[in-house]
Short mmCIF file of C-alpha atoms and ligand atoms in Angstrom, two decimals:
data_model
loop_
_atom_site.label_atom_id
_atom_site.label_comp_id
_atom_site.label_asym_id
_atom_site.label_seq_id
_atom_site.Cartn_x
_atom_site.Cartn_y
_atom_site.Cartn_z
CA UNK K 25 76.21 -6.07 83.93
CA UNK K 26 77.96 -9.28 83.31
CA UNK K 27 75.85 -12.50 83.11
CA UNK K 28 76.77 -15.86 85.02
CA UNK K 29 76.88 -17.52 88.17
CA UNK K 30 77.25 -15.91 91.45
CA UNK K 31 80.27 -17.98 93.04
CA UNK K 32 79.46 -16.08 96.46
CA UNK K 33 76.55 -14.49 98.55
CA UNK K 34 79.22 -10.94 98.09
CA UNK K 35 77.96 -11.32 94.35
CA UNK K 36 74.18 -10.46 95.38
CA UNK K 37 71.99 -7.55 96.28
CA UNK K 38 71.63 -9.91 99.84
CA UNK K 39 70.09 -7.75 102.77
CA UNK K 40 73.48 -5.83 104.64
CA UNK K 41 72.47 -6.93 108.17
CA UNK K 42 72.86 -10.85 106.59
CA UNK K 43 75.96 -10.43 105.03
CA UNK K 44 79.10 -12.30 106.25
CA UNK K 45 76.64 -14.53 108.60
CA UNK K 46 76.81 -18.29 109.04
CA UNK K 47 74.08 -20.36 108.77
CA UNK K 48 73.32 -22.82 112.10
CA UNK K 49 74.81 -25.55 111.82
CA UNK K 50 76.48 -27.86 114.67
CA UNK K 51 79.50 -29.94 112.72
CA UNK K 52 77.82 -33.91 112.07
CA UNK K 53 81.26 -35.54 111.38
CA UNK K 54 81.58 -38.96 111.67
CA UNK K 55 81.43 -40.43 114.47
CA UNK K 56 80.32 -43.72 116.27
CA UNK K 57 79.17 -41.72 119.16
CA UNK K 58 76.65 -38.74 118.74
CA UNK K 59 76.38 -36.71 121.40
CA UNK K 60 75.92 -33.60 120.25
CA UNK K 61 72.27 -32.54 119.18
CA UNK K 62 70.50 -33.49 122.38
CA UNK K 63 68.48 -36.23 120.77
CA UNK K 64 66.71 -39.19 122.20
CA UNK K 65 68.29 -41.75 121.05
CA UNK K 66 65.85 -44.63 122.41
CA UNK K 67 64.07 -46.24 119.62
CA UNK K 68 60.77 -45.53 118.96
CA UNK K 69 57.74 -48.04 119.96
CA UNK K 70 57.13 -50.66 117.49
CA UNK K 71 53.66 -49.94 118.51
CA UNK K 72 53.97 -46.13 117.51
CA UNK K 73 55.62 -47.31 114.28
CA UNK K 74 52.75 -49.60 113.09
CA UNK K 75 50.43 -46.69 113.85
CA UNK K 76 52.33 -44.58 112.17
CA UNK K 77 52.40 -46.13 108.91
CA UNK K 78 48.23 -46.66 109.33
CA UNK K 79 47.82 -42.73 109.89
CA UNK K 80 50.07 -41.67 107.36
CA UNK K 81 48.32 -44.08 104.85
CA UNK K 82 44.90 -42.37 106.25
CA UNK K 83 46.23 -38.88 105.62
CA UNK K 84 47.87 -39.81 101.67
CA UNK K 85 44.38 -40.63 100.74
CA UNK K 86 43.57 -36.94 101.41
CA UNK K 87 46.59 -35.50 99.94
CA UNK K 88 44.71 -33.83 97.22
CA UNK K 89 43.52 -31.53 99.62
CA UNK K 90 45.06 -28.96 101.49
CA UNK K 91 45.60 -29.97 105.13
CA UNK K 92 43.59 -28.37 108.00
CA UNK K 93 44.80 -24.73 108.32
CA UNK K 94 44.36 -24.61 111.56
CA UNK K 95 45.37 -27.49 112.65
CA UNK K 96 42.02 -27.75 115.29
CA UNK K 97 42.55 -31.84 116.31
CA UNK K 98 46.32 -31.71 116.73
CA UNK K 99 45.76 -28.40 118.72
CA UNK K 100 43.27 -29.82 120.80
CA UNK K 101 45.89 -33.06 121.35
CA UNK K 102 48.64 -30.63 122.11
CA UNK K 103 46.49 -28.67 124.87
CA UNK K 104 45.41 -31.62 126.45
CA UNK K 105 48.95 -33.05 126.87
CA UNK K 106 50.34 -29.84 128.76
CA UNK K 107 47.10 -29.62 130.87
CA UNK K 108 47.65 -33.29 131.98
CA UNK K 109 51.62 -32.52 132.51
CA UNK K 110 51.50 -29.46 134.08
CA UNK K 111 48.50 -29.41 135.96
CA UNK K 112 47.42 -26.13 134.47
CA UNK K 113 44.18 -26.21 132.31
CA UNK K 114 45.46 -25.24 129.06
CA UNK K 115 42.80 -24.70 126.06
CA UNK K 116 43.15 -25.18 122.57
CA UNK K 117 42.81 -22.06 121.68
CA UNK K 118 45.59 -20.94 123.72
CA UNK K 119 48.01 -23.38 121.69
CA UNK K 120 49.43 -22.51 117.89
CA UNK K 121 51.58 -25.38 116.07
CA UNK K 122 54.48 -25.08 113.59
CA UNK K 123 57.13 -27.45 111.93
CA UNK K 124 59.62 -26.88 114.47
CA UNK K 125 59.81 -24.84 117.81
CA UNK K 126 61.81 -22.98 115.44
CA UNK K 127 59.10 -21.79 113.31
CA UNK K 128 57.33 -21.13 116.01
CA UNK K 129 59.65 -19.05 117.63
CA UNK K 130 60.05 -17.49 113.65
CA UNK K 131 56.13 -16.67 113.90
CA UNK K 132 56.36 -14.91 117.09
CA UNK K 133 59.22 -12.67 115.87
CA UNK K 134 57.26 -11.58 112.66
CA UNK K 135 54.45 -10.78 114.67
CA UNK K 136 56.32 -8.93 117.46
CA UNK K 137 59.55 -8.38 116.23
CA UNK K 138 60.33 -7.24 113.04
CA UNK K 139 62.29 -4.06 111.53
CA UNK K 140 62.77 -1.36 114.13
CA UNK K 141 61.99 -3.74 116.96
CA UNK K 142 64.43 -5.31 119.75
CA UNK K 143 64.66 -8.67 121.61
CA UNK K 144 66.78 -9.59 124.41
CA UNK K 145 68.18 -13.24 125.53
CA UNK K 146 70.43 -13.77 128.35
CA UNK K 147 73.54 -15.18 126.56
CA UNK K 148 74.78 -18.13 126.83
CA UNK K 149 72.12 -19.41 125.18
CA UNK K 150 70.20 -21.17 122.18
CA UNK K 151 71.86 -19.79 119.23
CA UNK K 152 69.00 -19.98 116.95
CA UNK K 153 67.51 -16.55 119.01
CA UNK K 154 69.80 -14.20 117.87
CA UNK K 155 69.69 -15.93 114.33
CA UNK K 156 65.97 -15.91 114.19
CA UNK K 157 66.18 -12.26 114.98
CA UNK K 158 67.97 -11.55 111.98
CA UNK K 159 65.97 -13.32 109.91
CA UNK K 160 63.45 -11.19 110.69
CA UNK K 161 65.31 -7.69 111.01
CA UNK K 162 65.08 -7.97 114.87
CA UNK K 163 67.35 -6.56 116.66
CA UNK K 164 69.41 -8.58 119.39
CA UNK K 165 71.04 -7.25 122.80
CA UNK K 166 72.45 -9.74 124.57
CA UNK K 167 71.70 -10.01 128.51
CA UNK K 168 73.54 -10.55 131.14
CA UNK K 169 74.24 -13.59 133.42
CA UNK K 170 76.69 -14.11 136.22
CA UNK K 171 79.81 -15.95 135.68
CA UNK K 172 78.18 -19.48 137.23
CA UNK K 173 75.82 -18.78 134.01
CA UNK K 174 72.62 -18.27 136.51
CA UNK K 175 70.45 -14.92 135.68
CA UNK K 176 70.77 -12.29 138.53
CA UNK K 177 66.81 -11.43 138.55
CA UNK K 178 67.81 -7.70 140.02
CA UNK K 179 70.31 -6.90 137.17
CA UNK K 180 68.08 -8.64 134.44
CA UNK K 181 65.08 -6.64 135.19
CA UNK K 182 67.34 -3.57 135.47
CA UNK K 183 68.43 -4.12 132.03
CA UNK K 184 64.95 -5.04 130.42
CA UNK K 185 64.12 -1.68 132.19
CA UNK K 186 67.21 -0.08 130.26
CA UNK K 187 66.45 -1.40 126.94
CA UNK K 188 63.00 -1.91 126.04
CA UNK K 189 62.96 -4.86 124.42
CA UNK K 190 59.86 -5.98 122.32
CA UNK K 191 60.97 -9.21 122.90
CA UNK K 192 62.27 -11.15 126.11
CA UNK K 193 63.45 -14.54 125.46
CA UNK K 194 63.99 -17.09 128.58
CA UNK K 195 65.63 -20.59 127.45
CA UNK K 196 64.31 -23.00 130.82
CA UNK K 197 65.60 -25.43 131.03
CA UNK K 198 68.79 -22.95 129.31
CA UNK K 199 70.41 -24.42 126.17
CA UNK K 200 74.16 -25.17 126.48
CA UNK K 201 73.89 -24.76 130.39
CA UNK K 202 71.29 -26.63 131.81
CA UNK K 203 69.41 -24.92 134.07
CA UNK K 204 65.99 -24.13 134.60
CA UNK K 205 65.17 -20.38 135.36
CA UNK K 206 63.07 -19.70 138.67
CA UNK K 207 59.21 -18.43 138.11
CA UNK K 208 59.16 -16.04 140.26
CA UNK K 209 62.44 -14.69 137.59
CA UNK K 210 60.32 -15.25 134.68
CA UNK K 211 57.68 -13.07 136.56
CA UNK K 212 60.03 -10.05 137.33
CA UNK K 213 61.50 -10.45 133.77
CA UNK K 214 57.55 -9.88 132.91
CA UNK K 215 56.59 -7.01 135.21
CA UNK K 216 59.83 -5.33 133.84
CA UNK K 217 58.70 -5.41 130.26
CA UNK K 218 55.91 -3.86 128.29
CA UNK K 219 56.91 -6.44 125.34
CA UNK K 220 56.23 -10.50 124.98
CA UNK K 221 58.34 -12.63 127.40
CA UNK K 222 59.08 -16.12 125.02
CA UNK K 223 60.13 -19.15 127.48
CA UNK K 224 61.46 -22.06 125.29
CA UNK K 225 61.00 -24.58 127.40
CA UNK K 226 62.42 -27.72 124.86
CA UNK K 227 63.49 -29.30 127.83
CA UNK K 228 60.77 -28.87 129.65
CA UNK K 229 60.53 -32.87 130.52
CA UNK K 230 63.78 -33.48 131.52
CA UNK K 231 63.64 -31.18 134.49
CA UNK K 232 64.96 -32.25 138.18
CA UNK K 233 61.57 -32.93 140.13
CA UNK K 234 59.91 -29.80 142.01
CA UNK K 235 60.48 -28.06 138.64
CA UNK K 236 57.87 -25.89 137.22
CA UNK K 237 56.73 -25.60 134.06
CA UNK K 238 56.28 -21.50 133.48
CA UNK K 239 52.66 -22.52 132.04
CA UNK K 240 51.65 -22.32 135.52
CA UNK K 241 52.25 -18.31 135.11
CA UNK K 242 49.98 -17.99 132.13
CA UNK K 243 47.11 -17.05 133.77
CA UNK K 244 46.63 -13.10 133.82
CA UNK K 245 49.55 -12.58 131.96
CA UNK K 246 48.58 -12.28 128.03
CA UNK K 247 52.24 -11.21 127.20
CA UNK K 248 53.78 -14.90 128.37
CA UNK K 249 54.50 -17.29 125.32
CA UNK K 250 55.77 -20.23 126.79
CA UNK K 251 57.37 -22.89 123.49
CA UNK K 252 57.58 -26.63 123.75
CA UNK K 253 58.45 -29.02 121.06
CA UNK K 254 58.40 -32.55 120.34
CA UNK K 255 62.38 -32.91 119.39
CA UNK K 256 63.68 -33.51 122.58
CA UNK K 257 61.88 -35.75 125.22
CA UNK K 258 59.48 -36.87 122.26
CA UNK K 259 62.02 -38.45 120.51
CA UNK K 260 60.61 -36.71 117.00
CA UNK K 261 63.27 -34.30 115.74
CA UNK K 262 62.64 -35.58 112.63
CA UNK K 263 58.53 -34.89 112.65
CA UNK K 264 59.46 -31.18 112.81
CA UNK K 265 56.76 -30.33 115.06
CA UNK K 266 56.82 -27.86 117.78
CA UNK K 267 54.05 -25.10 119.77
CA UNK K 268 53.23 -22.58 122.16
CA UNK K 269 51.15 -22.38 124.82
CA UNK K 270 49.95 -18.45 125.62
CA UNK K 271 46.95 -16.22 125.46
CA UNK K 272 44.27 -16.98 122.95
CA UNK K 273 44.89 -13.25 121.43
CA UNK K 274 48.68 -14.16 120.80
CA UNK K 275 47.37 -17.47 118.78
CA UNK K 276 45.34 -14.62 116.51
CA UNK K 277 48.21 -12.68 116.37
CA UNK K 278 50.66 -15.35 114.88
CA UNK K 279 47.81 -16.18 112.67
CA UNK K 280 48.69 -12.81 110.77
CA UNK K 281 51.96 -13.90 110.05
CA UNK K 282 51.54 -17.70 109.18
CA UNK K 283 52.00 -18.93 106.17
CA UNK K 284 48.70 -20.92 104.81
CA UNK K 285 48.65 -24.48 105.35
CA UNK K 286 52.18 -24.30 106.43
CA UNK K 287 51.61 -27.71 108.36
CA UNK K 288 50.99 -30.68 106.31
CA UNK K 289 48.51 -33.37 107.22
CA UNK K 290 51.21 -36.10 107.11
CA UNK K 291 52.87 -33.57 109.86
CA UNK K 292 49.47 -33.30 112.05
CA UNK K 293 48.43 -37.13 111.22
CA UNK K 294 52.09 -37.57 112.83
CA UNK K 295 51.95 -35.66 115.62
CA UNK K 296 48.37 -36.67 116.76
CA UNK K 297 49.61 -40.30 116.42
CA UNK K 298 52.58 -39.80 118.34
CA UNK K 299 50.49 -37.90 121.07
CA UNK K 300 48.05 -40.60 121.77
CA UNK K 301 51.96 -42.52 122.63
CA UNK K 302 52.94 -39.99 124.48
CA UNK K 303 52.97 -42.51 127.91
CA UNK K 304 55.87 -44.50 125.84
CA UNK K 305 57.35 -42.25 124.31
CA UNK K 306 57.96 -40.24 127.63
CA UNK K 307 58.90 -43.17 129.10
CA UNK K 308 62.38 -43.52 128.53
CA UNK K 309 62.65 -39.47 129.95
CA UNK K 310 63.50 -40.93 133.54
CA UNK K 311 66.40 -43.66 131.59
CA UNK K 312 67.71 -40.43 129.91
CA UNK K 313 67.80 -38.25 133.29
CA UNK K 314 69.30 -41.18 134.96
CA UNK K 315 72.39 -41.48 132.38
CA UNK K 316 72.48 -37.30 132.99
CA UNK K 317 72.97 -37.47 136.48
CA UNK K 318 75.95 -40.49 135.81
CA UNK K 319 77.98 -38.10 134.27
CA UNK K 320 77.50 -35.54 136.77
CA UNK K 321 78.68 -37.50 139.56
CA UNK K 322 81.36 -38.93 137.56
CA UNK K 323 82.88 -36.17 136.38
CA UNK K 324 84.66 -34.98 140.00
CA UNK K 325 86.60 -38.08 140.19
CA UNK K 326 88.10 -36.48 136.80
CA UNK K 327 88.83 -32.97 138.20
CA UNK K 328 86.28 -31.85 136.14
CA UNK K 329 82.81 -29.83 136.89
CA UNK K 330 79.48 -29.34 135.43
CA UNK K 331 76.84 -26.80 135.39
CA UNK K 332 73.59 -28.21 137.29
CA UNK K 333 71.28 -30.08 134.57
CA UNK K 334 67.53 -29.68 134.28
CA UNK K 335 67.97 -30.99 130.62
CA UNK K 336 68.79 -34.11 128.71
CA UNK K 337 72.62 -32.74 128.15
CA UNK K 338 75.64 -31.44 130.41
CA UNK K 339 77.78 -28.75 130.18
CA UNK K 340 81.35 -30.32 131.75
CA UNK K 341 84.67 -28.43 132.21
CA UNK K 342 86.49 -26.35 132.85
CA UNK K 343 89.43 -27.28 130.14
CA UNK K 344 92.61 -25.02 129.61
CA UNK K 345 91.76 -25.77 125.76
CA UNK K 346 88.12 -26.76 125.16
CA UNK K 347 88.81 -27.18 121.57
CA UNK K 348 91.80 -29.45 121.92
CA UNK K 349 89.82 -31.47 124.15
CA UNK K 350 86.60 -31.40 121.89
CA UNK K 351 89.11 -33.19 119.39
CA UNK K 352 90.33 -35.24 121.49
CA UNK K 353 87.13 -37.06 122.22
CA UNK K 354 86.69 -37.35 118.63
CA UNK K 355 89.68 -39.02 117.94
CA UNK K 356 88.27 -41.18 120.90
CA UNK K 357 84.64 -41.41 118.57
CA UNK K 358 82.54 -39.58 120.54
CA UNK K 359 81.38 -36.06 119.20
CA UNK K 360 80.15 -33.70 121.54
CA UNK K 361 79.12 -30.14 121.00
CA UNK K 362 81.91 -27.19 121.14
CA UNK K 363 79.43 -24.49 122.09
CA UNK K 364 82.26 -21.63 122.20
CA UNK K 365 82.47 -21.32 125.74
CA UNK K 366 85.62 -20.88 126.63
CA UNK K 367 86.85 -23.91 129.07
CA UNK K 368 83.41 -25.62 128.51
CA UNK K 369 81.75 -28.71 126.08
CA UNK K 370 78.23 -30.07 126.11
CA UNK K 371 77.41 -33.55 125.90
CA UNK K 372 74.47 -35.27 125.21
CA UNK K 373 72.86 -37.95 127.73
CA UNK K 374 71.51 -40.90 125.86
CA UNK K 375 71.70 -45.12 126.68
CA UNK K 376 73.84 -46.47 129.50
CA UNK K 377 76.07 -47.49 126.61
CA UNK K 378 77.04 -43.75 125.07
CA UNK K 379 77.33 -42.75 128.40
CA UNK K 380 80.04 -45.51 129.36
CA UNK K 381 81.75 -44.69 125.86
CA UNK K 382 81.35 -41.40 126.51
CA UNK K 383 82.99 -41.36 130.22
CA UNK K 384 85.65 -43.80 129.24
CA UNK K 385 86.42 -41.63 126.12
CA UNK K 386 86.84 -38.59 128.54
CA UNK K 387 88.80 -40.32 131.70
CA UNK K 388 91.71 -41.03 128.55
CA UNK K 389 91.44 -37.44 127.43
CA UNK K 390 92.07 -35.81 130.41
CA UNK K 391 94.76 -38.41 131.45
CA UNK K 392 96.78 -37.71 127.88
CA UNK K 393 95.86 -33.73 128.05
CA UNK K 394 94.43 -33.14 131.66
CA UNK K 395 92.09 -30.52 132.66
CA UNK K 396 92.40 -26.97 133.78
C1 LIG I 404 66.57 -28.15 120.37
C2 LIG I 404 65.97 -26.86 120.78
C3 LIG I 404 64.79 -26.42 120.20
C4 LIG I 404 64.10 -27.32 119.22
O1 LIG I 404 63.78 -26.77 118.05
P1 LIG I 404 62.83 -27.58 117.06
O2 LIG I 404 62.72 -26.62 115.94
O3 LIG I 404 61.52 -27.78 117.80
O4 LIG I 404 63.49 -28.87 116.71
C5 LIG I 404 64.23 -25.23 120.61
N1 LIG I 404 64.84 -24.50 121.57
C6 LIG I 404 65.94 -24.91 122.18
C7 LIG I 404 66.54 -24.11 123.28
C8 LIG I 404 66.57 -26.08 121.78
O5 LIG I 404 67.73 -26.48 122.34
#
C-alpha cells in the first residue's frame, strides 16, 4: 500500500452506490442579479435584528451547556404558528425541528428509509430527494407526471400500488414547477401506500389563495409527515432551521435517529426570536407573490409560457436551447436556475426592481436568440 494523498474520491474505499455522484450544488457565479435559490430577498426588520442580537447574547451566556435536546419552547413556537396559519390545531408534540428542512427530511429517511428500503417522488422535482436517499442507502424510483408536469392521481396511485414504496414524497407547492398538489391527491397517494407519505411544503406561504395546507389531512392519518421550513417565506436560509408537522409517534420515531443536541441554542434562541416576528417577516409574502404573478403575465407578450405558480419562483419557457438562453441572461446579469428541463428555466421572484431587470434582461434575450 502506497502512502499519500488521495487526489480523487476513485482513490477511497467510498460506498459503490456514491461513487461518480455530484454533490448539490446550484452554480453562484457572479452576478448582479440572483435569481436563482428562491430566496427572500427583502431585508430583514430592524426590529428583528435588534432582538436578535439581545437573544443571541442571552443564549452565549449559556453556551457552556448543551442546548435543550428537545428543543420543547421552539417546538411549542413552531406548533403554534401552523395552528394559527392553517387553522388546524397542531400540538407540540406533533412537531420535530432540525437545521434545515433538509435534515429533517434526512431524519425521516433514517428512520423509514434506509438500506433495503424504497422511496418514490414524482420527478420533476426537488433534487435534494433522490440525493437524500442515497445518503441514506434509500432507494429512489422516480414517478410519473404528465407532460404539463401535473400528477395524474389515477396513474400515481397505480404506481405506488406497483412499487411499494416505504417512502412517498409530495413537493406542494412542487420545486422547479410551481404547483401545489390537490388534497384529495395527497389522500389517494396515502390510501395507496402502506409506507410514510412526506409533503415538503417549503412553499407553503406563497400559495395562490383557496390553497390548502395538507396539515389539514393530518388528522387520522399517522403516516402523513407534512415539512415546512423557515428558508423561503421566512426570509432565514441562513438560520438553517426547518420542521415537520405529523403524528406524535413519528416525532418518537425520528427521535431514534437524531443526533443529540443536534440544534444549538443560538439556532432555537434564533428561531423563537424570529417566530415572535413572524407578522413582519411574512409580510412582504404578498410583495413577493405580487412580483410572481408580473412575470407571469408578462411573459406572453414574449411568446413565452409558464407553468402555474403557487411558489415564490416561475418556471418560463419553452426555449429551443434552454442553456443558451440561461447564458444569455447572464451575460445580461441576471442568473437564474437551469434546472435541466429541457426548453425550461426557473426564476426567482424577489423586489419590483429584480423583476424589471429580470424582464428587461429576458425581452433582449429572446429578441437576439428568440424562443421556441
Ligand atoms: C428550498 C427547499 C427546501 C429548503 O430546505 P432547507 O434545508 O429548509 O433550507 C426544502 N424543500 C424544497 C422543495 C425546497 O425547494
Amino acid at each position: 500500500m502506497t502512502h499519500g494523498v488521495a487526489s480523487s474520491t476513485d482513490q477511497l474505499p467510498l460506498r459503490p452506490e456514491l461513487r461518480g455522484r455530484s454533490p448539490y450544488g446550484a452554480p453562484q457565479l457572479p452576478a448582479r442579479y440572483r435569481l436563482n435559490t428562491n430566496e427572500n430577498p427583502h431585508p430583514l426588520p430592524p426590529e428583528l435584528l435588534a432582538d436578535l442580537g439581545a437573544a443571541l447574547m442571552r443564549a452565549a451566556v449559556e453556551l457552556n451547556r448543551y442546548p435543550d435536546r428537545d428543543a420543547l419552547d421552539l417546538r411549542r413556537d413552531l406548533a403554534g404558528y401552523l395552528t394559527r396559519t392553517s387553522g388546524e390545531p397542531i400540538e407540540p408534540a406533533q412537531v420535530w425541528a432540525a437545521n434545515g428542512s433538509n435534515e429533517v427530511l434526512q431524519q425521516v429517511l433514517q428512520a423509514f428509509g434506509g438500506a433495503g428500503r424504497t422511496a418514490l417522488g414524482f420527478t420533476p422535482s426537488y433534487s435534494m430527494h433522490p440525493i437524500i436517499c442515497a445518503g441514506t442507502g434509500t432507494a429512489w424510483v422516480d414517478g410519473h407526471r404528465r407532460a404539463d408536469f401535473t400528477i395524474d392521481v389515477a396513474a400515481a396511485a397505480a404506481q405506488v400500488c406497483e412499487v411499494r414504496p416505504d417512502v412517498v414524497f409530495v413537493t406542494s407547492p412542487n420545486n422547479p414547477t410551481g404547483t401545489a398538489v390537490a388534497l384529495e391527491t395527497i389522500a389517494a397517494l396515502y390510501d395507496a401506500t402502506s409506507g410514510v407519505v412526506v409533503v415538503d411544503e417549503a412553499y407553503a406561504e406563497f400559495a395562490r389563495a383557496g390553497t390548502p395546507s395538507a396539515l389539514t389531512l393530518l388528522p387520522g392519518r399517522p403516516r402523513l409527515i407534512v415539512s415546512r421550513t423557515m428558508s423561503k417565506a421566512f426570509g432565514m436560509a441562513g438560520l438553517r432551521l426547518g420542521y415537520l408537522a405529523a403524528d406524535p409517534a413519528v416525532v418518537d420515531a425520528v427521535q431514534l435517529v437524531r443526533l443529540p443536541y443536534h440544534l444549538s441554542s443560538l439556532t432555537q434562541a434564533a428561531a423563537r426570536t424570529a417566530l415572535a416576528h413572524t407578522d413582519a417577516l411574512l409580510a412582504t409574502v404578498d410583495a413577493v407573490k405580487a412580483e410572481r404573478d408580473r412575470i407571469v403575465a408578462a411573459l406572453p407578450a414574449m411568446g413565452l409560457t409558464s407553468v402555474p405558480s403557487d411558489a415564490n419562483f416561475v418556471l418560463f419557457g419553452r426555449f429551443a436551447d434552454a442553456p443558451a438562453a440561461w447564458r444569455a441572461l447572464l451575460d445580461h446579469d441576471v442568473l437564474v436556475r437551469d434546472t435541466g428541463l429541457p426548453g425550461w428555466l426557473r426564476v426567482t421572484a424577489g423586489t419590483p426592481e429584480e423583476t424589471t431587470a429580470f424582464l428587461t434582461a429576458l425581452s433582449e434575450v429572446v429578441r437576439e436568440h428568440g424562443a421556441t
